[in-house]
PDB file of C-alpha atoms in Angstrom:
ATOM      1  CA  MET A 466       0.000   0.000   0.000  1.00 40.00           C
ATOM      2  CA  SER A 467       1.503   3.322  -1.002  1.00 39.00           C
ATOM      3  CA  VAL A 468       1.364   6.171   1.476  1.00 42.00           C
ATOM      4  CA  THR A 469       0.880   9.648   0.064  1.00 44.00           C
ATOM      5  CA  ARG A 470       3.285  12.123   1.620  1.00 46.00           C
ATOM      6  CA  PRO A 471       1.819  15.524   2.516  1.00 46.00           C
ATOM      7  CA  THR A 472       2.893  18.379   0.280  1.00 46.00           C
ATOM      8  CA  PRO A 473       4.357  21.475   1.972  1.00 47.00           C
ATOM      9  CA  THR A 474       0.901  23.092   1.849  1.00 45.00           C
ATOM     10  CA  GLN A 475      -0.784  20.151   3.577  1.00 47.00           C
ATOM     11  CA  LYS A 476      -0.855  19.879   7.346  1.00 51.00           C
ATOM     12  CA  GLN A 477       0.225  16.643   8.956  1.00 52.00           C
ATOM     13  CA  PRO A 478      -1.939  15.505  11.883  1.00 54.00           C
ATOM     14  CA  ALA A 479      -0.543  16.587  15.243  1.00 66.00           C
ATOM     15  CA  ILE A 480       0.667  13.310  16.695  1.00 75.00           C
ATOM     16  CA  GLN A 481       1.387  12.905  20.371  1.00 89.00           C
ATOM     17  CA  GLN A 482       2.710   9.783  22.045  1.00 95.00           C
ATOM     18  CA  ARG A 483       2.047   9.485  25.733  1.00 96.00           C
ATOM     19  CA  ARG A 484       2.215   6.829  28.402  1.00 98.00           C
ATOM     20  CA  VAL A 485      -1.163   5.721  29.732  1.00 98.00           C
ATOM     21  CA  VAL A 486      -1.723   3.535  32.812  1.00 98.00           C
ATOM     22  CA  ILE A 487      -4.977   1.581  33.132  1.00 98.00           C
ATOM     23  CA  GLU A 488      -6.046  -0.611  36.038  1.00 98.00           C
ATOM     24  CA  ASN A 489      -7.486  -4.041  35.222  1.00 98.00           C
ATOM     25  CA  LYS A 490     -10.195  -5.736  37.272  1.00 96.00           C
ATOM     26  CA  HIS A 491      -7.537  -7.449  39.421  1.00 97.00           C
ATOM     27  CA  GLY A 492      -6.077  -4.107  40.499  1.00 98.00           C
ATOM     28  CA  GLU A 493      -2.977  -4.482  38.318  1.00 98.00           C
ATOM     29  CA  LYS A 494      -1.706  -1.466  36.414  1.00 98.00           C
ATOM     30  CA  LEU A 495      -1.439  -1.984  32.648  1.00 98.00           C
ATOM     31  CA  VAL A 496       1.022   0.320  30.890  1.00 98.00           C
ATOM     32  CA  GLY A 497       0.649   1.412  27.284  1.00 98.00           C
ATOM     33  CA  ILE A 498       1.579   4.037  24.720  1.00 98.00           C
ATOM     34  CA  LEU A 499      -1.157   6.104  23.090  1.00 98.00           C
ATOM     35  CA  HIS A 500      -0.396   7.360  19.583  1.00 98.00           C
ATOM     36  CA  ASP A 501      -2.863  10.238  19.598  1.00 97.00           C
ATOM     37  CA  THR A 502      -3.468  11.753  16.168  1.00 96.00           C
ATOM     38  CA  GLY A 503      -6.337  13.910  17.376  1.00 95.00           C
ATOM     39  CA  SER A 504      -8.831  11.408  15.980  1.00 95.00           C
ATOM     40  CA  LYS A 505     -11.205   9.699  18.402  1.00 96.00           C
ATOM     41  CA  GLU A 506     -11.152   6.606  16.179  1.00 96.00           C
ATOM     42  CA  LEU A 507      -8.854   4.213  18.053  1.00 98.00           C
ATOM     43  CA  VAL A 508      -7.258   0.853  17.269  1.00 98.00           C
ATOM     44  CA  VAL A 509      -5.939  -1.235  20.176  1.00 98.00           C
ATOM     45  CA  LEU A 510      -2.869  -3.446  19.564  1.00 98.00           C
ATOM     46  CA  CYS A 511      -2.148  -6.601  21.581  1.00 98.00           C
ATOM     47  CA  HIS A 512       1.225  -8.375  21.744  1.00 98.00           C
ATOM     48  CA  GLY A 513       2.050 -12.083  21.882  1.00 96.00           C
ATOM     49  CA  ILE A 514       3.284 -14.484  24.562  1.00 94.00           C
ATOM     50  CA  HIS A 515       6.082 -13.324  26.898  1.00 92.00           C
ATOM     51  CA  SER A 516       6.414 -10.168  24.838  1.00 96.00           C
ATOM     52  CA  SER A 517       5.589  -6.482  25.072  1.00 97.00           C
ATOM     53  CA  LYS A 518       4.217  -3.417  23.350  1.00 98.00           C
ATOM     54  CA  GLU A 519       7.744  -2.657  22.091  1.00 97.00           C
ATOM     55  CA  ARG A 520       7.980  -5.702  19.810  1.00 95.00           C
ATOM     56  CA  ILE A 521       7.292  -5.796  16.127  1.00 90.00           C
ATOM     57  CA  PRO A 522       4.711  -5.739  14.689  1.00 92.00           C
ATOM     58  CA  MET A 523       3.137  -3.627  17.491  1.00 97.00           C
ATOM     59  CA  VAL A 524       5.404  -0.611  17.019  1.00 97.00           C
ATOM     60  CA  ASN A 525       5.261  -0.704  13.225  1.00 97.00           C
ATOM     61  CA  LEU A 526       1.488  -1.135  13.096  1.00 98.00           C
ATOM     62  CA  ALA A 527       0.995   1.794  15.491  1.00 98.00           C
ATOM     63  CA  ALA A 528       3.236   3.949  13.292  1.00 97.00           C
ATOM     64  CA  ALA A 529       1.365   2.914  10.146  1.00 97.00           C
ATOM     65  CA  LEU A 530      -1.993   3.727  11.738  1.00 97.00           C
ATOM     66  CA  GLN A 531      -0.850   7.143  12.942  1.00 96.00           C
ATOM     67  CA  ARG A 532       0.410   7.992   9.444  1.00 95.00           C
ATOM     68  CA  GLU A 533      -3.168   7.446   8.282  1.00 95.00           C
ATOM     69  CA  GLY A 534      -4.504   9.736  11.004  1.00 96.00           C
ATOM     70  CA  ILE A 535      -5.886   6.867  13.102  1.00 96.00           C
ATOM     71  CA  SER A 536      -5.078   6.860  16.813  1.00 97.00           C
ATOM     72  CA  ALA A 537      -3.545   3.655  18.199  1.00 98.00           C
ATOM     73  CA  PHE A 538      -2.860   2.215  21.636  1.00 98.00           C
ATOM     74  CA  ARG A 539      -0.302  -0.531  22.245  1.00 98.00           C
ATOM     75  CA  PHE A 540      -0.027  -1.900  25.771  1.00 98.00           C
ATOM     76  CA  ASP A 541       1.524  -4.620  27.902  1.00 98.00           C
ATOM     77  CA  PHE A 542      -0.699  -7.387  29.234  1.00 98.00           C
ATOM     78  CA  ALA A 543      -0.407  -8.037  32.976  1.00 97.00           C
ATOM     79  CA  GLY A 544       2.875  -9.768  33.800  1.00 96.00           C
ATOM     80  CA  ASN A 545       4.539  -8.521  30.617  1.00 96.00           C
ATOM     81  CA  GLY A 546       6.678  -5.494  29.817  1.00 97.00           C
ATOM     82  CA  GLU A 547       6.059  -2.560  32.152  1.00 98.00           C
ATOM     83  CA  SER A 548       2.694  -3.784  33.437  1.00 98.00           C
ATOM     84  CA  GLU A 549       2.157  -5.116  36.937  1.00 98.00           C
ATOM     85  CA  GLY A 550       1.400  -8.744  37.723  1.00 96.00           C
ATOM     86  CA  SER A 551       3.152 -12.067  37.241  1.00 92.00           C
ATOM     87  CA  PHE A 552       3.669 -13.637  33.834  1.00 93.00           C
ATOM     88  CA  ARG A 553       1.566 -16.739  33.308  1.00 89.00           C
ATOM     89  CA  TYR A 554       1.793 -19.212  30.450  1.00 91.00           C
ATOM     90  CA  GLY A 555      -1.984 -19.464  30.176  1.00 89.00           C
ATOM     91  CA  HIS A 556      -4.141 -16.443  31.021  1.00 90.00           C
ATOM     92  CA  TYR A 557      -5.853 -16.397  27.608  1.00 96.00           C
ATOM     93  CA  ARG A 558      -9.219 -15.407  29.050  1.00 96.00           C
ATOM     94  CA  ARG A 559      -7.578 -13.096  31.562  1.00 96.00           C
ATOM     95  CA  GLU A 560      -5.767 -11.252  28.768  1.00 98.00           C
ATOM     96  CA  ALA A 561      -9.107 -10.821  27.006  1.00 98.00           C
ATOM     97  CA  ASP A 562     -10.298  -9.205  30.239  1.00 98.00           C
ATOM     98  CA  ASP A 563      -7.210  -6.942  30.272  1.00 98.00           C
ATOM     99  CA  LEU A 564      -8.261  -5.839  26.805  1.00 98.00           C
ATOM    100  CA  ARG A 565     -11.743  -5.185  28.171  1.00 98.00           C
ATOM    101  CA  ALA A 566     -10.298  -2.807  30.776  1.00 98.00           C
ATOM    102  CA  VAL A 567      -8.438  -0.948  28.013  1.00 98.00           C
ATOM    103  CA  VAL A 568     -11.511  -0.638  25.780  1.00 98.00           C
ATOM    104  CA  GLN A 569     -13.679   0.609  28.644  1.00 98.00           C
ATOM    105  CA  HIS A 570     -11.037   3.137  29.701  1.00 98.00           C
ATOM    106  CA  PHE A 571     -10.924   4.751  26.292  1.00 98.00           C
ATOM    107  CA  ARG A 572     -14.696   4.722  25.873  1.00 97.00           C
ATOM    108  CA  VAL A 573     -14.953   6.810  29.023  1.00 97.00           C
ATOM    109  CA  GLN A 574     -12.480   9.179  27.325  1.00 96.00           C
ATOM    110  CA  ASN A 575     -14.910   9.419  24.364  1.00 97.00           C
ATOM    111  CA  TYR A 576     -12.834   7.331  21.982  1.00 97.00           C
ATOM    112  CA  VAL A 577     -14.500   4.955  19.535  1.00 97.00           C
ATOM    113  CA  VAL A 578     -12.599   1.663  19.474  1.00 97.00           C
ATOM    114  CA  THR A 579     -12.945   0.757  15.812  1.00 96.00           C
ATOM    115  CA  ALA A 580     -10.748  -2.357  15.871  1.00 98.00           C
ATOM    116  CA  VAL A 581      -8.675  -4.630  18.088  1.00 98.00           C
ATOM    117  CA  VAL A 582      -5.558  -6.200  16.605  1.00 98.00           C
ATOM    118  CA  GLY A 583      -3.581  -9.044  18.172  1.00 98.00           C
ATOM    119  CA  HIS A 584      -0.397 -10.874  17.251  1.00 98.00           C
ATOM    120  CA  SER A 585       0.191 -14.557  18.138  1.00 97.00           C
ATOM    121  CA  LYS A 586      -1.250 -15.080  21.653  1.00 97.00           C
ATOM    122  CA  GLY A 587      -2.648 -11.560  21.313  1.00 98.00           C
ATOM    123  CA  GLY A 588      -4.562 -12.852  18.286  1.00 98.00           C
ATOM    124  CA  ASN A 589      -6.232 -15.384  20.559  1.00 98.00           C
ATOM    125  CA  ALA A 590      -6.985 -12.617  23.071  1.00 98.00           C
ATOM    126  CA  VAL A 591      -8.814 -10.439  20.529  1.00 98.00           C
ATOM    127  CA  LEU A 592     -10.850 -13.418  19.266  1.00 98.00           C
ATOM    128  CA  LEU A 593     -11.827 -14.409  22.814  1.00 98.00           C
ATOM    129  CA  TYR A 594     -12.719 -10.759  23.441  1.00 98.00           C
ATOM    130  CA  ALA A 595     -14.976 -10.672  20.390  1.00 98.00           C
ATOM    131  CA  ALA A 596     -16.677 -13.886  21.451  1.00 98.00           C
ATOM    132  CA  LYS A 597     -17.309 -12.690  25.012  1.00 97.00           C
ATOM    133  CA  TYR A 598     -18.122  -8.991  24.655  1.00 96.00           C
ATOM    134  CA  ASN A 599     -19.364  -8.407  21.090  1.00 94.00           C
ATOM    135  CA  ASP A 600     -18.777  -4.651  21.222  1.00 96.00           C
ATOM    136  CA  VAL A 601     -15.906  -4.141  18.758  1.00 97.00           C
ATOM    137  CA  HIS A 602     -16.877  -5.000  15.209  1.00 94.00           C
ATOM    138  CA  LYS A 603     -13.470  -5.269  13.545  1.00 97.00           C
ATOM    139  CA  VAL A 604     -10.959  -7.833  14.756  1.00 98.00           C
ATOM    140  CA  VAL A 605      -7.544  -8.644  13.299  1.00 98.00           C
ATOM    141  CA  ASN A 606      -5.866 -11.902  14.274  1.00 98.00           C
ATOM    142  CA  ILE A 607      -2.207 -12.028  13.206  1.00 98.00           C
ATOM    143  CA  ALA A 608      -0.772 -15.553  13.486  1.00 98.00           C
ATOM    144  CA  GLY A 609      -2.991 -16.671  16.358  1.00 98.00           C
ATOM    145  CA  ARG A 610      -3.164 -20.374  17.209  1.00 98.00           C
ATOM    146  CA  PHE A 611      -6.372 -22.264  16.421  1.00 98.00           C
ATOM    147  CA  ASN A 612      -5.822 -25.364  18.547  1.00 94.00           C
ATOM    148  CA  LEU A 613      -4.134 -24.517  21.857  1.00 96.00           C
ATOM    149  CA  GLU A 614      -3.276 -28.164  22.462  1.00 93.00           C
ATOM    150  CA  ARG A 615      -0.730 -27.877  19.660  1.00 93.00           C
ATOM    151  CA  GLY A 616       2.683 -26.223  19.847  1.00 92.00           C
ATOM    152  CA  ILE A 617       3.306 -26.965  23.523  1.00 94.00           C
ATOM    153  CA  GLU A 618       6.115 -29.472  22.978  1.00 91.00           C
ATOM    154  CA  ARG A 619       8.086 -26.806  21.124  1.00 87.00           C
ATOM    155  CA  ARG A 620       8.382 -24.768  24.332  1.00 87.00           C
ATOM    156  CA  LEU A 621       8.051 -27.389  27.083  1.00 93.00           C
ATOM    157  CA  GLY A 622       9.664 -30.429  25.478  1.00 89.00           C
ATOM    158  CA  ASN A 623       8.498 -34.015  25.131  1.00 88.00           C
ATOM    159  CA  ASP A 624       6.460 -35.706  27.844  1.00 91.00           C
ATOM    160  CA  PHE A 625       5.561 -32.306  29.331  1.00 94.00           C
ATOM    161  CA  LEU A 626       2.345 -33.530  30.980  1.00 92.00           C
ATOM    162  CA  ARG A 627       4.107 -36.229  33.008  1.00 93.00           C
ATOM    163  CA  ARG A 628       6.918 -33.873  34.033  1.00 94.00           C
ATOM    164  CA  ILE A 629       4.652 -31.025  35.080  1.00 95.00           C
ATOM    165  CA  ARG A 630       2.390 -33.341  37.073  1.00 94.00           C
ATOM    166  CA  GLN A 631       5.439 -34.771  38.776  1.00 94.00           C
ATOM    167  CA  ASP A 632       7.198 -31.485  39.596  1.00 94.00           C
ATOM    168  CA  GLY A 633       4.316 -29.005  39.476  1.00 94.00           C
ATOM    169  CA  PHE A 634       6.128 -26.759  37.003  1.00 95.00           C
ATOM    170  CA  ILE A 635       8.487 -26.606  34.017  1.00 95.00           C
ATOM    171  CA  ASP A 636      11.082 -23.872  33.600  1.00 94.00           C
ATOM    172  CA  VAL A 637      11.401 -22.598  30.033  1.00 92.00           C
ATOM    173  CA  LYS A 638      14.880 -21.585  28.881  1.00 90.00           C
ATOM    174  CA  ASN A 639      16.076 -19.915  25.706  1.00 87.00           C
ATOM    175  CA  LYS A 640      18.572 -21.376  23.228  1.00 86.00           C
ATOM    176  CA  ARG A 641      21.462 -20.141  25.398  1.00 91.00           C
ATOM    177  CA  GLY A 642      20.087 -21.992  28.409  1.00 89.00           C
ATOM    178  CA  THR A 643      19.005 -18.809  30.205  1.00 93.00           C
ATOM    179  CA  PHE A 644      15.812 -19.003  32.285  1.00 93.00           C
ATOM    180  CA  GLU A 645      12.864 -17.161  30.679  1.00 91.00           C
ATOM    181  CA  TYR A 646       9.752 -18.113  32.641  1.00 92.00           C
ATOM    182  CA  ARG A 647       8.094 -20.831  34.702  1.00 94.00           C
ATOM    183  CA  VAL A 648       5.040 -22.761  33.526  1.00 95.00           C
ATOM    184  CA  THR A 649       2.900 -24.086  36.368  1.00 95.00           C
ATOM    185  CA  GLU A 650       0.484 -26.984  36.061  1.00 94.00           C
ATOM    186  CA  GLU A 651      -2.400 -24.576  36.702  1.00 94.00           C
ATOM    187  CA  SER A 652      -1.396 -22.244  33.864  1.00 94.00           C
ATOM    188  CA  LEU A 653      -0.852 -25.149  31.472  1.00 95.00           C
ATOM    189  CA  MET A 654      -4.315 -26.514  32.267  1.00 95.00           C
ATOM    190  CA  GLU A 655      -5.786 -23.060  31.667  1.00 95.00           C
ATOM    191  CA  ARG A 656      -4.337 -23.125  28.167  1.00 95.00           C
ATOM    192  CA  LEU A 657      -5.485 -26.678  27.488  1.00 95.00           C
ATOM    193  CA  THR A 658      -9.048 -25.900  28.579  1.00 95.00           C
ATOM    194  CA  THR A 659      -9.360 -22.737  26.468  1.00 96.00           C
ATOM    195  CA  ASP A 660     -11.576 -23.856  23.595  1.00 97.00           C
ATOM    196  CA  MET A 661     -10.772 -21.568  20.659  1.00 98.00           C
ATOM    197  CA  PRO A 662     -13.062 -23.345  18.142  1.00 97.00           C
ATOM    198  CA  ALA A 663     -16.061 -22.945  20.458  1.00 97.00           C
ATOM    199  CA  ALA A 664     -15.249 -19.287  21.089  1.00 98.00           C
ATOM    200  CA  CYS A 665     -14.834 -18.563  17.382  1.00 98.00           C
ATOM    201  CA  ARG A 666     -18.176 -20.145  16.528  1.00 97.00           C
ATOM    202  CA  SER A 667     -19.865 -17.761  18.955  1.00 97.00           C
ATOM    203  CA  ILE A 668     -18.464 -14.574  17.372  1.00 98.00           C
ATOM    204  CA  ASN A 669     -21.355 -12.488  16.097  1.00 97.00           C
ATOM    205  CA  GLN A 670     -22.002 -12.385  12.350  1.00 96.00           C
ATOM    206  CA  ASN A 671     -21.769  -8.589  12.469  1.00 95.00           C
ATOM    207  CA  CYS A 672     -18.157  -8.753  13.657  1.00 97.00           C
ATOM    208  CA  ARG A 673     -15.724  -8.735  10.734  1.00 97.00           C
ATOM    209  CA  VAL A 674     -12.608 -10.784  11.392  1.00 98.00           C
ATOM    210  CA  LEU A 675      -9.373 -10.775   9.409  1.00 98.00           C
ATOM    211  CA  THR A 676      -6.706 -13.434   9.940  1.00 98.00           C
ATOM    212  CA  VAL A 677      -3.231 -12.634   8.587  1.00 98.00           C
ATOM    213  CA  HIS A 678      -0.631 -15.393   8.553  1.00 98.00           C
ATOM    214  CA  GLY A 679       2.840 -15.868   7.118  1.00 98.00           C
ATOM    215  CA  SER A 680       3.324 -18.817   4.797  1.00 98.00           C
ATOM    216  CA  MET A 681       6.706 -19.571   6.417  1.00 98.00           C
ATOM    217  CA  ASP A 682       5.558 -19.303  10.046  1.00 98.00           C
ATOM    218  CA  LYS A 683       7.434 -21.987  12.012  1.00 96.00           C
ATOM    219  CA  MET A 684       5.807 -21.146  15.358  1.00 95.00           C
ATOM    220  CA  VAL A 685       2.144 -21.449  14.355  1.00 97.00           C
ATOM    221  CA  PRO A 686       1.440 -23.354  11.120  1.00 97.00           C
ATOM    222  CA  VAL A 687      -0.299 -21.452   8.339  1.00 98.00           C
ATOM    223  CA  GLU A 688      -2.988 -24.151   8.308  1.00 98.00           C
ATOM    224  CA  ASP A 689      -4.383 -22.586  11.482  1.00 98.00           C
ATOM    225  CA  ALA A 690      -5.514 -19.567   9.437  1.00 98.00           C
ATOM    226  CA  PHE A 691      -7.685 -21.816   7.293  1.00 98.00           C
ATOM    227  CA  ASP A 692      -9.062 -23.588  10.370  1.00 98.00           C
ATOM    228  CA  PHE A 693     -10.246 -20.209  11.680  1.00 98.00           C
ATOM    229  CA  ASN A 694     -11.789 -19.523   8.287  1.00 97.00           C
ATOM    230  CA  LYS A 695     -13.933 -22.666   8.497  1.00 97.00           C
ATOM    231  CA  ILE A 696     -15.803 -21.604  11.610  1.00 97.00           C
ATOM    232  CA  ILE A 697     -15.713 -17.825  12.148  1.00 98.00           C
ATOM    233  CA  PRO A 698     -18.964 -16.516  10.629  1.00 95.00           C
ATOM    234  CA  ASN A 699     -17.702 -13.299   8.962  1.00 97.00           C
ATOM    235  CA  HIS A 700     -14.063 -14.002   8.190  1.00 98.00           C
ATOM    236  CA  LYS A 701     -11.336 -13.213   5.689  1.00 97.00           C
ATOM    237  CA  VAL A 702      -7.889 -14.806   5.338  1.00 98.00           C
ATOM    238  CA  SER A 703      -4.773 -13.101   4.013  1.00 98.00           C
ATOM    239  CA  ILE A 704      -1.594 -15.164   3.601  1.00 98.00           C
ATOM    240  CA  VAL A 705       1.706 -13.282   3.352  1.00 98.00           C
ATOM    241  CA  GLU A 706       4.013 -15.337   1.167  1.00 98.00           C
ATOM    242  CA  GLY A 707       7.437 -15.920   2.690  1.00 98.00           C
ATOM    243  CA  ALA A 708       6.623 -14.239   6.006  1.00 98.00           C
ATOM    244  CA  ASP A 709       7.666 -15.719   9.356  1.00 98.00           C
ATOM    245  CA  HIS A 710       5.762 -15.591  12.650  1.00 97.00           C
ATOM    246  CA  GLU A 711       6.507 -11.906  13.314  1.00 96.00           C
ATOM    247  CA  HIS A 712       6.493 -10.931   9.623  1.00 97.00           C
ATOM    248  CA  THR A 713      10.043  -9.753  10.275  1.00 96.00           C
ATOM    249  CA  SER A 714      10.906  -8.939   6.655  1.00 97.00           C
ATOM    250  CA  HIS A 715       7.302  -8.216   5.615  1.00 98.00           C
ATOM    251  CA  GLN A 716       6.286  -5.381   7.942  1.00 97.00           C
ATOM    252  CA  ASN A 717       5.140  -3.056   5.151  1.00 97.00           C
ATOM    253  CA  GLU A 718       2.990  -5.763   3.581  1.00 98.00           C
ATOM    254  CA  LEU A 719       1.487  -6.652   6.949  1.00 98.00           C
ATOM    255  CA  ALA A 720       0.691  -3.007   7.692  1.00 98.00           C
ATOM    256  CA  SER A 721      -0.868  -2.559   4.255  1.00 98.00           C
ATOM    257  CA  ILE A 722      -3.174  -5.565   4.711  1.00 98.00           C
ATOM    258  CA  VAL A 723      -4.270  -4.503   8.189  1.00 98.00           C
ATOM    259  CA  LEU A 724      -4.805  -0.855   7.187  1.00 97.00           C
ATOM    260  CA  ASP A 725      -6.821  -1.782   4.106  1.00 97.00           C
ATOM    261  CA  PHE A 726      -9.125  -3.932   6.246  1.00 97.00           C
ATOM    262  CA  ILE A 727      -9.590  -1.308   8.946  1.00 96.00           C
ATOM    263  CA  LYS A 728     -10.009   1.638   6.579  1.00 93.00           C
ATOM    264  CA  GLU A 729     -12.408  -0.153   4.230  1.00 84.00           C
ATOM    265  CA  ASP A 730     -14.793  -0.902   7.045  1.00 54.00           C
ATOM    266  CA  PHE A 731     -14.270   2.545   8.549  1.00 54.00           C
ATOM    267  CA  LEU A 732     -15.294   4.221   5.292  1.00 50.00           C
ATOM    268  CA  GLN A 733     -18.351   1.982   5.022  1.00 51.00           C
ATOM    269  CA  ASP A 734     -19.339   2.867   8.600  1.00 48.00           C
ATOM    270  CA  LYS A 735     -18.931   6.591   7.915  1.00 44.00           C
ATOM    271  CA  PHE A 736     -21.159   6.287   4.830  1.00 39.00           C
ATOM    272  CA  ILE A 737     -23.854   4.466   6.787  1.00 36.00           C
ATOM    273  CA  HIS A 738     -23.720   6.984   9.640  1.00 36.00           C
ATOM    274  CA  SER A 739     -23.916   9.905   7.213  1.00 36.00           C
ATOM    275  CA  ARG A 740     -27.294   8.674   5.997  1.00 37.00           C
ATOM    276  CA  PHE A 741     -28.914   9.205   9.375  1.00 32.00           C
TER     277      PHE A 741
END
């Protein structure tokens, strides 16, 4: 998607970035960055597992939105980044509730949350949000996982169920052998009992959902995008050829796809509202 640069006679929107702290229903402070273009149309961006608002594609998507004059808010889920709380391997439903606190906060500030966008585990959070609350009618799932029973061995190793039942936890380390986080049996069970197919079937027909997935994603297989497409009522799939899980070398293409989806629906909404 080409971006038209303002000519010297055109005024660029006055963009302010400011830190915003929002309390979730558990009393934990969630920290985020508001990219305020002056528009009350707001898109909320949600990061993936053991990540933060500072990771790609969160930063790049926020920048792309602000260039189009759309305000954006990227924040850290509880237990991640600057936010309070302890990191938990599961917490899929709880992260959807963190998103709820964010949406409600900005509605009180007279913003209109036009879309929620999530990457990886954040993609699951925005889908669970749509299923539970049905009050944001544009949802973008970037590389979310369809079946949460899959992909666990990659992080926890073989025979993880026996080991976690025996010890009560598994410590996850990076490739250098450095400790990253602890997975408790409780948090693992929370993941295993989160039924994404059931949640996706319950998403309202009036909610438009876009799933974007890289064809070379080695973390979450591209087939998951097509599984979502089979059961979400109002759904579109966009596959980015050659892209990995974070769309590392395909940030412009990712931003273009997401912006086209958000702006198309935004223009349709403005046309409908103008008739009344």
